[in-house]
CSV table of C-alpha atoms in Angstrom, one decimal:
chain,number,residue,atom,x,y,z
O,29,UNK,CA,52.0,21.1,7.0
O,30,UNK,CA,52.1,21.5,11.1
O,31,UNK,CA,49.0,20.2,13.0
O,32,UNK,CA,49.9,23.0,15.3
O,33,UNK,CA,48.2,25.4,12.7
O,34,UNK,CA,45.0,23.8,12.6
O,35,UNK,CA,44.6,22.4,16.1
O,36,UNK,CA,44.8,25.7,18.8
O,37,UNK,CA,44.1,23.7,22.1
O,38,UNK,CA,44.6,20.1,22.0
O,39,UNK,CA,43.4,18.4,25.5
O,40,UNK,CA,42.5,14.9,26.4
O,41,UNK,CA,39.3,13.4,26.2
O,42,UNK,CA,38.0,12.7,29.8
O,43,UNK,CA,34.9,10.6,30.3
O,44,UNK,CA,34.4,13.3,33.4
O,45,UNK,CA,35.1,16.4,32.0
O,46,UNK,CA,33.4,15.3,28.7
O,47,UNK,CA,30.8,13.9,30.1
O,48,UNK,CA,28.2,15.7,28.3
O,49,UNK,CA,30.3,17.5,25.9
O,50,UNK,CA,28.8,17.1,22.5
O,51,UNK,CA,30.3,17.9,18.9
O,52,UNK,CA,28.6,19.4,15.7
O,53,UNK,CA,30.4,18.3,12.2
O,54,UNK,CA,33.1,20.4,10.9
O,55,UNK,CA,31.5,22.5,8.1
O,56,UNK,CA,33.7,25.6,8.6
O,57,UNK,CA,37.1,24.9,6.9
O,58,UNK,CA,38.3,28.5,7.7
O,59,UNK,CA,40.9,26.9,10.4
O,60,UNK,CA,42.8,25.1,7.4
O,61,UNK,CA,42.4,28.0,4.9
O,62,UNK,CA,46.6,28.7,5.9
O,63,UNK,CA,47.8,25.4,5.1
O,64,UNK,CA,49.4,25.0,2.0
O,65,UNK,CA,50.5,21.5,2.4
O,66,UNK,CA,49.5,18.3,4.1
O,67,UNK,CA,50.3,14.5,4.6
O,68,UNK,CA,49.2,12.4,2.0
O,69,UNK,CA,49.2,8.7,3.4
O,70,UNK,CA,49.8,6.3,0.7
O,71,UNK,CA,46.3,4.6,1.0
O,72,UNK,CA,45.2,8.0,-0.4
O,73,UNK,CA,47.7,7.7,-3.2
O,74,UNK,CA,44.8,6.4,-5.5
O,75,UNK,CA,42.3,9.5,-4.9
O,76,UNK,CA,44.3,12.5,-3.8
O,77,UNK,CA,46.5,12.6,-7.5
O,78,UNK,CA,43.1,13.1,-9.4
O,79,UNK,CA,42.7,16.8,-7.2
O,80,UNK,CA,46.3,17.8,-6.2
O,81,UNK,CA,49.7,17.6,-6.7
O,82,UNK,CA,51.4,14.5,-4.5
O,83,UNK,CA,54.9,16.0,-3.2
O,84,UNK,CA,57.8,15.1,-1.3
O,85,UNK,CA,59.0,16.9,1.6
O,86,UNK,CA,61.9,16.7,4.2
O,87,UNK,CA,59.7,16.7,7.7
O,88,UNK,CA,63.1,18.1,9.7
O,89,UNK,CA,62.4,14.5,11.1
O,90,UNK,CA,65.6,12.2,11.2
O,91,UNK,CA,64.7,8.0,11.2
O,92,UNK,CA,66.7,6.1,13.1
O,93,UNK,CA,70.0,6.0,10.9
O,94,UNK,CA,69.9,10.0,11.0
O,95,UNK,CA,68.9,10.1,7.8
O,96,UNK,CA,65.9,13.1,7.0
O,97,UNK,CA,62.5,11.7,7.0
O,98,UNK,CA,60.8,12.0,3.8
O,99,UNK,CA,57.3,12.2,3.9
O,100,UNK,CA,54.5,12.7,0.8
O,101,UNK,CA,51.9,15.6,0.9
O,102,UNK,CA,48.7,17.1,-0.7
O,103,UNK,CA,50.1,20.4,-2.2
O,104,UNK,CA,47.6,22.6,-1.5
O,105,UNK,CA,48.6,26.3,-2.4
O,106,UNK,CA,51.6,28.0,-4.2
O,107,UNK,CA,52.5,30.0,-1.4
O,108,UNK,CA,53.2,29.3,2.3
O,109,UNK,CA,49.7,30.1,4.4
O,110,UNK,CA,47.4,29.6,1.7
O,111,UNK,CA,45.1,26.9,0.7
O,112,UNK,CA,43.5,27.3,-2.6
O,113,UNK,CA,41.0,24.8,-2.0
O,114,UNK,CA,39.2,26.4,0.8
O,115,UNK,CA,36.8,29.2,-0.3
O,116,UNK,CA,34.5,31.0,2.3
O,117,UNK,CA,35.0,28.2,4.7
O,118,UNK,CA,34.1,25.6,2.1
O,119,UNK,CA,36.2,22.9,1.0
O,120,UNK,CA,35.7,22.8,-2.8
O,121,UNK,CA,37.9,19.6,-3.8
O,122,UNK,CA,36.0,16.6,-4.6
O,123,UNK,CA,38.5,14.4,-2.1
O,124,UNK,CA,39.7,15.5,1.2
O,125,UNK,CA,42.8,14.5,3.2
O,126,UNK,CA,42.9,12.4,5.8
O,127,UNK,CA,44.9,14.1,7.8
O,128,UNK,CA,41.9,16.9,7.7
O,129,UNK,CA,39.3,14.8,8.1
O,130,UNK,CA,39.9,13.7,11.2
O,131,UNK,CA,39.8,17.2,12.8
O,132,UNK,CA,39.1,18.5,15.5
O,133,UNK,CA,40.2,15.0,17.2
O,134,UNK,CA,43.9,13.2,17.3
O,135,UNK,CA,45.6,10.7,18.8
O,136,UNK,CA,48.2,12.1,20.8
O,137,UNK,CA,51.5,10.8,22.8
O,138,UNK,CA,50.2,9.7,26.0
O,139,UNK,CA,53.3,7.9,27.4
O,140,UNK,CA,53.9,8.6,31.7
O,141,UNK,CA,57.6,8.4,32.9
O,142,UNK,CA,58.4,4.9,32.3
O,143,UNK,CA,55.1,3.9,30.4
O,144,UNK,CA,54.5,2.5,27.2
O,145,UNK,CA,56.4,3.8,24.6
O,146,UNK,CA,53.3,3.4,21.7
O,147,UNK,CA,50.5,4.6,24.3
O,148,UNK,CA,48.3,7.1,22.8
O,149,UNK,CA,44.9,8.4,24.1
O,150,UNK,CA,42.3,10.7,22.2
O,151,UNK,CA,42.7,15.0,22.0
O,152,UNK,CA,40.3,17.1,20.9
O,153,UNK,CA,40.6,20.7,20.1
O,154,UNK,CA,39.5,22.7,22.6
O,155,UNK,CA,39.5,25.5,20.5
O,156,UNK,CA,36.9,23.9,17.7
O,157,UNK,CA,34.0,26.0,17.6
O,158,UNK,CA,31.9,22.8,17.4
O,159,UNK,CA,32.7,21.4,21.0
O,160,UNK,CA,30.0,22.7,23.4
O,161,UNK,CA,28.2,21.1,26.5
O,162,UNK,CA,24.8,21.2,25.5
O,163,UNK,CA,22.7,21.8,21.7
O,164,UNK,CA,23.4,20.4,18.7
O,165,UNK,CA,26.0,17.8,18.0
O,166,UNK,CA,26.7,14.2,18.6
O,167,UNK,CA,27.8,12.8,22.3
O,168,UNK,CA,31.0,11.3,23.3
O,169,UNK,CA,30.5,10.0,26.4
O,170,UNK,CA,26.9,8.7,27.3
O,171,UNK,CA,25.4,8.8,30.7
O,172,UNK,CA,27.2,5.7,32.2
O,173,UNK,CA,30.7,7.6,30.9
O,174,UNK,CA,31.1,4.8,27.8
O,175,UNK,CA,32.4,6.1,25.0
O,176,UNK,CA,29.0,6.4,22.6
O,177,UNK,CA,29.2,5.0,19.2
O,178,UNK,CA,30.0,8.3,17.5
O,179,UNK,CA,33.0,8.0,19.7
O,180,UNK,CA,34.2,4.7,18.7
O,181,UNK,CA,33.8,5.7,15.3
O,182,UNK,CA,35.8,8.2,15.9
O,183,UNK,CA,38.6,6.0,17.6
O,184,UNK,CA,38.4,3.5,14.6
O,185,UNK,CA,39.2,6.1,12.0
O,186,UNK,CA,42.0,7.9,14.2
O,187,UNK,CA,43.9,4.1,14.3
O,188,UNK,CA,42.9,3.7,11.2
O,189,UNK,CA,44.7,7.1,10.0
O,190,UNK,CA,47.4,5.8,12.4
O,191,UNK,CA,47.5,2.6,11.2
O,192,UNK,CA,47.9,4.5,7.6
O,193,UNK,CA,50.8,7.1,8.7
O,194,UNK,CA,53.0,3.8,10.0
O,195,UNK,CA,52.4,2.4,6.6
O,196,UNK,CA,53.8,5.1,4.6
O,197,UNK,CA,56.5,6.0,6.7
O,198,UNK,CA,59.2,4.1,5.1
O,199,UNK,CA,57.7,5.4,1.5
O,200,UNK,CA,60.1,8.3,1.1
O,201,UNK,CA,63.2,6.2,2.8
O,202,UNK,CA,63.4,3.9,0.0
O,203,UNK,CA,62.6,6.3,-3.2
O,204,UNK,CA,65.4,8.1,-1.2
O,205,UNK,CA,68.0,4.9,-1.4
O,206,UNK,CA,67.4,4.5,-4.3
O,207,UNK,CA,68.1,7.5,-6.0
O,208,UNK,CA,64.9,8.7,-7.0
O,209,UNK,CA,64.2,11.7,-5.7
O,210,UNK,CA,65.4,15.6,-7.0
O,211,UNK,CA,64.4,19.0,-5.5
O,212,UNK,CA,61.5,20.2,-8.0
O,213,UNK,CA,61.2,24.0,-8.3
O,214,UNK,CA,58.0,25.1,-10.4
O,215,UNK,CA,58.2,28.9,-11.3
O,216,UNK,CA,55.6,30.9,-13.6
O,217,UNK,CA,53.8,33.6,-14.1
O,218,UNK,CA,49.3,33.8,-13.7
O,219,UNK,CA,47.0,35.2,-15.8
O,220,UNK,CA,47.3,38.5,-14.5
O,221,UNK,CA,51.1,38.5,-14.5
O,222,UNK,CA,52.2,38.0,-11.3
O,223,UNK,CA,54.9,35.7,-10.8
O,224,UNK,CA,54.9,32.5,-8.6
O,225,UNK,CA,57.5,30.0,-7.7
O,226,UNK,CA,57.1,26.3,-5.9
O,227,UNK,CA,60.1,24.8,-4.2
O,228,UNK,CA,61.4,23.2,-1.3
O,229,UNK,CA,59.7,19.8,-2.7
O,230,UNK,CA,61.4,16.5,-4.0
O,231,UNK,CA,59.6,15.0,-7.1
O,232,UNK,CA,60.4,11.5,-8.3
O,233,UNK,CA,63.1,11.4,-11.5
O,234,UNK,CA,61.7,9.9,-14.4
O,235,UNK,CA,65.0,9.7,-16.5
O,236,UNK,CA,66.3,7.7,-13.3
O,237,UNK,CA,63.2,5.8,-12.8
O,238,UNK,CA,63.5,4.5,-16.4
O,239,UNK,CA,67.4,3.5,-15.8
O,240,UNK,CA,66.2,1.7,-12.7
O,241,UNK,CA,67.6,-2.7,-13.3
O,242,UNK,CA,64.5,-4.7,-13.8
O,243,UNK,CA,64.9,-7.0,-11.1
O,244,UNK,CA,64.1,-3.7,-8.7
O,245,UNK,CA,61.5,-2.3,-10.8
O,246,UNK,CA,59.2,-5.4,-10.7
O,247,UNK,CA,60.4,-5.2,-6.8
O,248,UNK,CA,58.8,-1.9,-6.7
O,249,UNK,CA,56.0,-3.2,-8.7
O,250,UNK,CA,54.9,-6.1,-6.4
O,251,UNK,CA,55.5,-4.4,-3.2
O,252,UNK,CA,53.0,-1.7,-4.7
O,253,UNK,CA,55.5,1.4,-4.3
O,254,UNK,CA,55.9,1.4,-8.3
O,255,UNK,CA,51.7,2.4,-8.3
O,256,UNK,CA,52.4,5.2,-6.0
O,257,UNK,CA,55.0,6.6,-8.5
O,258,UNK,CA,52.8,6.4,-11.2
O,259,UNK,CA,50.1,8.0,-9.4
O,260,UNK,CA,52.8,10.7,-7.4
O,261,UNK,CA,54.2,11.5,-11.4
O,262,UNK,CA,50.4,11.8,-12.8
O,263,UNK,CA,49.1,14.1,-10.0
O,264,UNK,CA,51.9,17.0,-10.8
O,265,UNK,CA,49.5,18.0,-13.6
O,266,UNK,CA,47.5,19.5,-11.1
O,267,UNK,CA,50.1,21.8,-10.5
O,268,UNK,CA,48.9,23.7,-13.7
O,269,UNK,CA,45.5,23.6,-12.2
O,270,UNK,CA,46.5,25.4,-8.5
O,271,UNK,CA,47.8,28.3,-11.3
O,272,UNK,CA,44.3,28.3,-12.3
O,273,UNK,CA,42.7,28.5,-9.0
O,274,UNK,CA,45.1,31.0,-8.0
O,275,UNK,CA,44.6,33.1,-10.7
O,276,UNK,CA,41.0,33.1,-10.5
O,277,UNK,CA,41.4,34.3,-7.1
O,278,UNK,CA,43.1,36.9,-7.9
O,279,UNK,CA,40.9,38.2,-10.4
O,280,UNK,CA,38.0,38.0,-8.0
């Protein structure tokens, strides 16, 4: 799920540098085809379990009690480096991530020695084939150096996707203490006989979901976490359906 594997050169937008830097949309999904995973805020809860399975996974991330950070994702192929839903550079779900749509910009840390410990600025990737100084494409700085609007769109959906992330941070921390969570492992076989195994994911425990006093449940239920569930226990149909895709790509 690392951003480092889609984003090659991340650098700081500058209203001089930039000046007349101009960006095309990102049609070319090749630079995701090796991710097999990614964050899933819970705002996307609703959408993303109609097209993929919604996972748990230990970031290697420890909260403030030193306790691992549990954070939800898109499962997007049965194998590490491969996204089933990318196909000749086209994305071919009928919902996208977030955390994909938002490429090739980011906000990034941009604290100084001292500064403000929540200071971010906007990135873009360098490396996005899209970012040139003249031709086609939108502009992000217009001639007086203001960001244009394309720009503050931009910067709306990035704190918006922020705003999102914050949100669902505390998601896996309390399935977590409350005893929800088990390591899945999903193993099979394709159509054409190869085997396949899923693991290093945590899936909600339905047997201690339903043992769960009532008092907590209707907790769950108001604060909206017992919705997610629901819609983190529906999605793992889809598993069966990354088989499918995988299969098929195998036989092509």
């Amino acid at each position: 799920m690392s951003a480092a594997a889609l984003y090659t050169q991340l650098v700081l937008l500058d209203r001089q540098k930039h000046r007349t830097a101009r960006v095309r949309g990102w049609t070319d999904r090749r630079a995701a085809a090796g991710l097999n995973a990614v964050f899933c805020a819970a705002a996307e809860f609703a959408e993303a379990c109609k097209a993929f399975p919604l996972l748990f996974i230990r970031s290697g991330e420890q909260d403030a009690r030193g306790q691992p950070v549990i954070t939800p994702v898109c499962l997007l192929g049965l194998e590490a480096g491969e996204n089933l839903f990318v196909d000749d550079g086209t994305w071919t779900a009928a919902y996208e991530p977030a955390f994909l749509r938002r490429y090739p910009f980011a906000l990034v840390d941009a604290r100084q020695d001292g500064g403000d410990a929540s200071a971010q600025a906007v990135a873009v990737d360098a490396g996005f084939g899209g970012l040139a100084e003249d031709g086609d494409g939108e502009r992000l700085f217009g001639d007086d150096g203001e960001p244009t609007p394309y720009l503050q769109q931009v910067l709306q959906f990035l704190n918006d996707y922020e705003s999102a992330v914050q949100v669902t941070r505390p998601i896996g921390a309390h399935l977590q203490s409350l005893g929800l969570l088990k390591d899945m492992r999903a193993a099979g076989k394709l159509t054409n006989g190869e085997p396949f195994a899923v693991d290093g994911f945590l899936v909600v425990d339905e047997e201690k979901l339903r043992a769960l006093p009532d008092d907590v449940v209707l907790s769950m239920h108001r604060g909206g976490l017992l919705a997610l569930v629901h819609a983190h226990l529906v999605s793992l149909s889809n598993l069966s359906r990354l088989v499918d895709r995988k299969s098929a790509r195998r036989r092509a």
